[in-house]
Amino acid sequence: MTDNTNTGHNTPAHPTNSSLTTHQFDVLIVGAGGAGLRAALELQRAGKQVALVSKVYPTRSHTVAAQGGINAALGNISEDNWHWHMFDTVKGSDYLGDQDAIEFMCQQAPRIVRELEHFGVPFSRLDDGKIYQRPFGGQSQHFGQSQATRTCAVADRTGHAILHTLYQQNLAAGTQTFSEFFSLDLLIEDQQVTGLVALEIATGQLHQFNANAVLLATGGAGQIYRTNTNASINTGDGLAMVLRAGLPLMDMEFWQFHPTGVAGRGMLISEAARGEGGLLRNSLGEAFMVNYAPKVKDLASRDVVSRAIATEIHHGRGCGPNKDYIELDLTHLDAELIKQKLPGIRDISLTFTGIDPIEQPIPIHPSCHYMMGGIPTNIHGQVMTQTNGENYPVAGLYAIGECACVSVHGANRLGGNSLLDIVVFGKAAADHILSRPAEVCTTKTPAPKAINPALLKRMQAFQASRDTEIPNDANNDDSVVSFKRDLQQMMQRHCGVFRDQATLAAAKPMLEQLAQRLKTLRVQDPAQGFNLERIQAFECENLLAVAWATLESALARTESRGAHARDDYPERDDQAWLVHLLFFMQPHITLKQKPVQMQPKTVAPFPPIKRVY
Amino acid sequence: MLFNIQRYQPEAASAQQVGAQNATYWQEMTLDDALVKPGMMLLDALKLLREQDPTLSFRSSCQEGVCGSDAMQVNGRNRLSCITPLAELSQPIELMPVPGLPILRDLIVDMTLFFDRYAQANPTLNAGKFNPDQEHLQSPADRAKLDGLYECILCACCSTSCPSFWWHPDQFLGPAALLAAERVVIDSRDIQPKQRLEALSDPYQLHRCRGIQQCTTSCPKGLDPSRAIRQLKHQQWTQS
Ligand SMILES: Cc1cc2nc3c(=O)[nH]c(=O)nc-3n(C[C@H](O)[C@H](O)[C@H](O)COP(=O)(O)OP(=O)(O)OC[C@H]3O[C@@H](n4cnc5c(N)ncnc54)[C@H](O)[C@@H]3O)c2cc1C
Ligand code: SF4
Ligand code: SF4
Ligand code: FES
């Protein structure tokens, strides 16, 4: 064994590799989760040259963690139709969702789910051989009358099954994949997106990808909160790329806190647990949801349940020595049902709490789960921006999946609607690219050019050492780890389930401070290959941009709607705030408004009414 | 808490850093016991160790055992760091990359071969014609045959513990890929199980499995690739 003190801190950094390898494709897809893979499949099969760029191997994408299922009005168990699904989604969104987009998604749902089944997704089955469905929160028959059963499930591993199936289909189709390539920035010429620059993680080499269309499918950003259900890779990279390119994000104040994260850890216990009959109980053993949602109780919409839990804990009815969590009770359910329909969550509970839910309730606490906001798009996935009050698509740029805001989830997403969103709009964006006239699809692409100096500077700054022109003023012991920890802590404290003017405003100087720290943040690892500290530095930069958008938007929206609950403005204010908020970071921080699309194409609009469950 | 970690730092070695004449070496690391909380997983500890030494390299993503990123050899056994409780491990905790694949840096190995074999196994269902108005029907009994096969997370714990895969990684598909092959062969919706079995009839792809069962012992998801391989062989035999 060698005695070794090899941390490399004293070695000069290898000069940042500034030479570029260039690639040429028809379409570039950033992100290989469910959204990216669904789009890639459609395009590749249609004969396009597709490159799928992902910072992890496709099967590591966080779609893999989705448990409960995907919504479609198949009506396999009880009567259902897409129009009821649409109503529930509009109501669930607290009327902030665009009704034409919601209409489209719900109409497409049965076909898109059957298509997934056809691709190979091993859905659980009913005795008659049809796809198994379970009830989820916020679902109804006859426009709010009775509970619907709409969520198509592969036990409690639906995301895993969908992701792996789509990956398998892409293998068969021959999609070219660049795994462990970290996308850094978009390339834009004459207001047209022409490609992007990515870092090959294994070597540190920079690559320029040119394409006629770029699809961002980079997923969520739950890592801005300390307690979350997201993978460590969910850092909002695509969102920050868009902000740096001078384009907006929309509705960033709306973050879903899932009611049932494992207390103290964050990871998810699916809503399927309540769908199959599980109950939330406080320290008195009361199934308290009846006090908050008399009709549907534990299956109320997620924002309602999370606030109920926070309120119970606030009033001293939390469980445990510190009265800081609530219990999810499955003990009254049949052990066989738990083993068959909820094997994954039983596993998670056993692994992370040592508790077998068949015998004992699981300690839970709300955990940041899903980003309703994101990169604004139209119904074809085209990224939208606004100048002088006019909204228009950005040439060559699309966004799909959780990073996009179409918006179908508005102020609050219904469980089972995100897996649906990612495949419906993954396909819709691909269809739109395919429908464009041939000459648009074969525009001349720019010759390889020198890498954007600003980007290079950022790269070098993170790796500053004596041999770069950036002075190493990092005479500090700051690190990517403490930066991220502080950012998450700030968001957790200042922008959680309940918010108000004072706590939000108090976070603004902290943002400024973090921005300052970013300037002197240094990476200690001098290597080029698998320099994960450098990747984390870029992720910190992206997280800060996302947090900034969230705080500014949350501060501006002086009402309570869906997941955005302001203590100081407890009511929904349709007069002033039935409107989307756009956040721009470049050239300077600006908020703008964009009307909500209240007009569906084939049915009558659902006018805003008070949301009760 | 004591760790003994196999490091591989090719760049540091070529830059002739002090103490790094060899790209591969063992390093002892210590984690302050005060930082070790009950219920902590090995991945949590690795992240804390990385705060001591940012060059310590390993993959991770989901942190809950579903993405398959963080297979490594822990006290001689292939495991996922994120669902390996620290409390279970005897000290010093010995960490090495999973065996049999080229090491890229520390605990990170090159997964190309592993994913190539998976693709070669043709894990893609072919259900024939698509009917947008009606899903393919499948009885609960037929669906139950997929349990224990479809849940694979492609972590490579099994294949990298299989001696046959070490010796013939370019010819033998390995347990993970064969599990995936069986998953489609046995699916009542697939229209070409015969061709699939035929495609696996050469002496290598399937038949290099010697039934040593290392794969099954090491699967962190409790799957049984060895049984899937026996089933494949049996199906091939009954068909011919
Ligand atoms: C624990 C959990 C359970 C859930 N359960 C459900 C459910 O039951 N039903 C439901 O409808 N929804 C559920 N959701 C939500 C849903 O799973 C996600 O919203 C959805 O899967 C997101 O898919 P995506 O394709 O947009 O992104 P992801 O699957 O997150 O993929 C993002 C991709 O982008 C890539 N990427 C990111 N940044 C970069 C970069 N800089 N360079 C290159 N590549 C990059 C990543 O590598 C990855 O491939 C759940 C979410 C969580 C966290
Ligand atoms: S049973 Fe076959 S596949 Fe599994 S370890 Fe042994 S030789 Fe390898
Ligand atoms: S069979 Fe098990 S060990 Fe092998 S890759 Fe799949 S999950 Fe990992
Ligand atoms: S980090 Fe995903 S399986 Fe361990």
PDB file of N, CA and C in Angstrom, chain A residues 16-23 184-185 187 196-200 204-210 447-453 455-456 459:
ATOM      1  N   THR A  16      -7.273  24.639 -19.729  1.00  0.00           N
ATOM      2  CA  THR A  16      -8.586  24.224 -20.177  1.00  0.00           C
ATOM      3  C   THR A  16      -8.525  23.925 -21.666  1.00  0.00           C
ATOM      4  N   ASN A  17      -9.088  22.815 -22.008  1.00  0.00           N
ATOM      5  CA  ASN A  17      -9.011  22.378 -23.385  1.00  0.00           C
ATOM      6  C   ASN A  17      -9.956  23.205 -24.245  1.00  0.00           C
ATOM      7  N   SER A  18      -9.403  24.121 -25.021  1.00  0.00           N
ATOM      8  CA  SER A  18     -10.269  25.058 -25.718  1.00  0.00           C
ATOM      9  C   SER A  18     -10.476  24.674 -27.176  1.00  0.00           C
ATOM     10  N   SER A  19      -9.848  23.578 -27.606  1.00  0.00           N
ATOM     11  CA  SER A  19     -10.109  23.149 -28.979  1.00  0.00           C
ATOM     12  C   SER A  19     -11.471  22.480 -29.023  1.00  0.00           C
ATOM     13  N   LEU A  20     -12.113  22.568 -30.165  1.00  0.00           N
ATOM     14  CA  LEU A  20     -13.475  22.077 -30.267  1.00  0.00           C
ATOM     15  C   LEU A  20     -13.565  20.904 -31.233  1.00  0.00           C
ATOM     16  N   THR A  21     -14.296  19.887 -30.826  1.00  0.00           N
ATOM     17  CA  THR A  21     -14.673  18.860 -31.783  1.00  0.00           C
ATOM     18  C   THR A  21     -16.061  19.249 -32.281  1.00  0.00           C
ATOM     19  N   THR A  22     -16.260  19.192 -33.582  1.00  0.00           N
ATOM     20  CA  THR A  22     -17.546  19.653 -34.110  1.00  0.00           C
ATOM     21  C   THR A  22     -18.383  18.494 -34.631  1.00  0.00           C
ATOM     22  N   HIS A  23     -19.669  18.590 -34.423  1.00  0.00           N
ATOM     23  CA  HIS A  23     -20.597  17.579 -34.923  1.00  0.00           C
ATOM     24  C   HIS A  23     -21.753  18.266 -35.634  1.00  0.00           C
ATOM     25  N   LEU A 184     -23.432  22.950 -21.924  1.00  0.00           N
ATOM     26  CA  LEU A 184     -23.070  24.188 -21.228  1.00  0.00           C
ATOM     27  C   LEU A 184     -23.888  25.382 -21.688  1.00  0.00           C
ATOM     28  N   ASP A 185     -23.916  25.618 -22.990  1.00  0.00           N
ATOM     29  CA  ASP A 185     -24.598  26.812 -23.480  1.00  0.00           C
ATOM     30  C   ASP A 185     -25.107  26.638 -24.904  1.00  0.00           C
ATOM     31  N   LEU A 187     -25.877  27.902 -28.747  1.00  0.00           N
ATOM     32  CA  LEU A 187     -25.260  28.769 -29.756  1.00  0.00           C
ATOM     33  C   LEU A 187     -26.389  29.447 -30.514  1.00  0.00           C
ATOM     34  N   LEU A 196     -25.196  23.876 -29.776  1.00  0.00           N
ATOM     35  CA  LEU A 196     -24.765  24.113 -28.408  1.00  0.00           C
ATOM     36  C   LEU A 196     -23.348  23.612 -28.190  1.00  0.00           C
ATOM     37  N   VAL A 197     -22.815  24.003 -27.049  1.00  0.00           N
ATOM     38  CA  VAL A 197     -21.493  23.536 -26.655  1.00  0.00           C
ATOM     39  C   VAL A 197     -21.653  22.615 -25.459  1.00  0.00           C
ATOM     40  N   ALA A 198     -20.975  21.475 -25.502  1.00  0.00           N
ATOM     41  CA  ALA A 198     -21.054  20.524 -24.397  1.00  0.00           C
ATOM     42  C   ALA A 198     -19.664  20.053 -24.004  1.00  0.00           C
ATOM     43  N   LEU A 199     -19.560  19.635 -22.762  1.00  0.00           N
ATOM     44  CA  LEU A 199     -18.298  19.161 -22.204  1.00  0.00           C
ATOM     45  C   LEU A 199     -18.359  17.641 -22.092  1.00  0.00           C
ATOM     46  N   GLU A 200     -17.406  16.964 -22.703  1.00  0.00           N
ATOM     47  CA  GLU A 200     -17.351  15.508 -22.576  1.00  0.00           C
ATOM     48  C   GLU A 200     -16.759  15.182 -21.209  1.00  0.00           C
ATOM     49  N   GLY A 204     -12.945  15.944 -20.592  1.00  0.00           N
ATOM     50  CA  GLY A 204     -12.817  17.388 -20.430  1.00  0.00           C
ATOM     51  C   GLY A 204     -12.812  18.118 -21.760  1.00  0.00           C
ATOM     52  N   GLN A 205     -12.952  17.375 -22.837  1.00  0.00           N
ATOM     53  CA  GLN A 205     -12.973  17.951 -24.178  1.00  0.00           C
ATOM     54  C   GLN A 205     -14.273  18.703 -24.434  1.00  0.00           C
ATOM     55  N   LEU A 206     -14.179  19.866 -25.112  1.00  0.00           N
ATOM     56  CA  LEU A 206     -15.391  20.588 -25.492  1.00  0.00           C
ATOM     57  C   LEU A 206     -15.843  20.159 -26.884  1.00  0.00           C
ATOM     58  N   HIS A 207     -17.147  20.078 -27.051  1.00  0.00           N
ATOM     59  CA  HIS A 207     -17.719  19.694 -28.352  1.00  0.00           C
ATOM     60  C   HIS A 207     -18.729  20.732 -28.786  1.00  0.00           C
ATOM     61  N   GLN A 208     -18.682  21.059 -30.073  1.00  0.00           N
ATOM     62  CA  GLN A 208     -19.726  21.913 -30.627  1.00  0.00           C
ATOM     63  C   GLN A 208     -20.669  21.054 -31.457  1.00  0.00           C
ATOM     64  N   PHE A 209     -21.945  21.103 -31.110  1.00  0.00           N
ATOM     65  CA  PHE A 209     -22.954  20.382 -31.878  1.00  0.00           C
ATOM     66  C   PHE A 209     -23.757  21.400 -32.681  1.00  0.00           C
ATOM     67  N   ASN A 210     -23.761  21.258 -33.995  1.00  0.00           N
ATOM     68  CA  ASN A 210     -24.594  22.122 -34.831  1.00  0.00           C
ATOM     69  C   ASN A 210     -25.840  21.367 -35.246  1.00  0.00           C
ATOM     70  N   ALA A 447     -20.261  27.284 -39.777  1.00  0.00           N
ATOM     71  CA  ALA A 447     -18.991  26.569 -39.684  1.00  0.00           C
ATOM     72  C   ALA A 447     -18.573  26.532 -38.222  1.00  0.00           C
ATOM     73  N   PRO A 448     -17.779  25.553 -37.860  1.00  0.00           N
ATOM     74  CA  PRO A 448     -17.275  25.520 -36.495  1.00  0.00           C
ATOM     75  C   PRO A 448     -16.587  26.833 -36.180  1.00  0.00           C
ATOM     76  N   LYS A 449     -16.872  27.349 -35.038  1.00  0.00           N
ATOM     77  CA  LYS A 449     -16.248  28.626 -34.724  1.00  0.00           C
ATOM     78  C   LYS A 449     -15.609  28.575 -33.358  1.00  0.00           C
ATOM     79  N   ALA A 450     -14.852  29.565 -33.077  1.00  0.00           N
ATOM     80  CA  ALA A 450     -14.160  29.575 -31.804  1.00  0.00           C
ATOM     81  C   ALA A 450     -15.182  29.582 -30.692  1.00  0.00           C
ATOM     82  N   ILE A 451     -14.819  28.978 -29.614  1.00  0.00           N
ATOM     83  CA  ILE A 451     -15.761  28.892 -28.525  1.00  0.00           C
ATOM     84  C   ILE A 451     -16.000  30.255 -27.894  1.00  0.00           C
ATOM     85  N   ASN A 452     -17.254  30.461 -27.593  1.00  0.00           N
ATOM     86  CA  ASN A 452     -17.698  31.674 -26.940  1.00  0.00           C
ATOM     87  C   ASN A 452     -16.748  32.072 -25.803  1.00  0.00           C
ATOM     88  N   PRO A 453     -16.126  33.234 -25.929  1.00  0.00           N
ATOM     89  CA  PRO A 453     -15.111  33.614 -24.943  1.00  0.00           C
ATOM     90  C   PRO A 453     -15.670  33.712 -23.522  1.00  0.00           C
ATOM     91  N   LEU A 455     -17.931  31.884 -22.167  1.00  0.00           N
ATOM     92  CA  LEU A 455     -18.029  30.543 -21.619  1.00  0.00           C
ATOM     93  C   LEU A 455     -16.665  30.031 -21.186  1.00  0.00           C
ATOM     94  N   LEU A 456     -15.694  30.251 -22.068  1.00  0.00           N
ATOM     95  CA  LEU A 456     -14.347  29.799 -21.770  1.00  0.00           C
ATOM     96  C   LEU A 456     -13.843  30.442 -20.486  1.00  0.00           C
ATOM     97  N   MET A 459     -15.306  28.728 -17.532  1.00  0.00           N
ATOM     98  CA  MET A 459     -14.656  27.450 -17.288  1.00  0.00           C
ATOM     99  C   MET A 459     -13.329  27.639 -16.598  1.00  0.00           C
TER     100      MET A 459
END
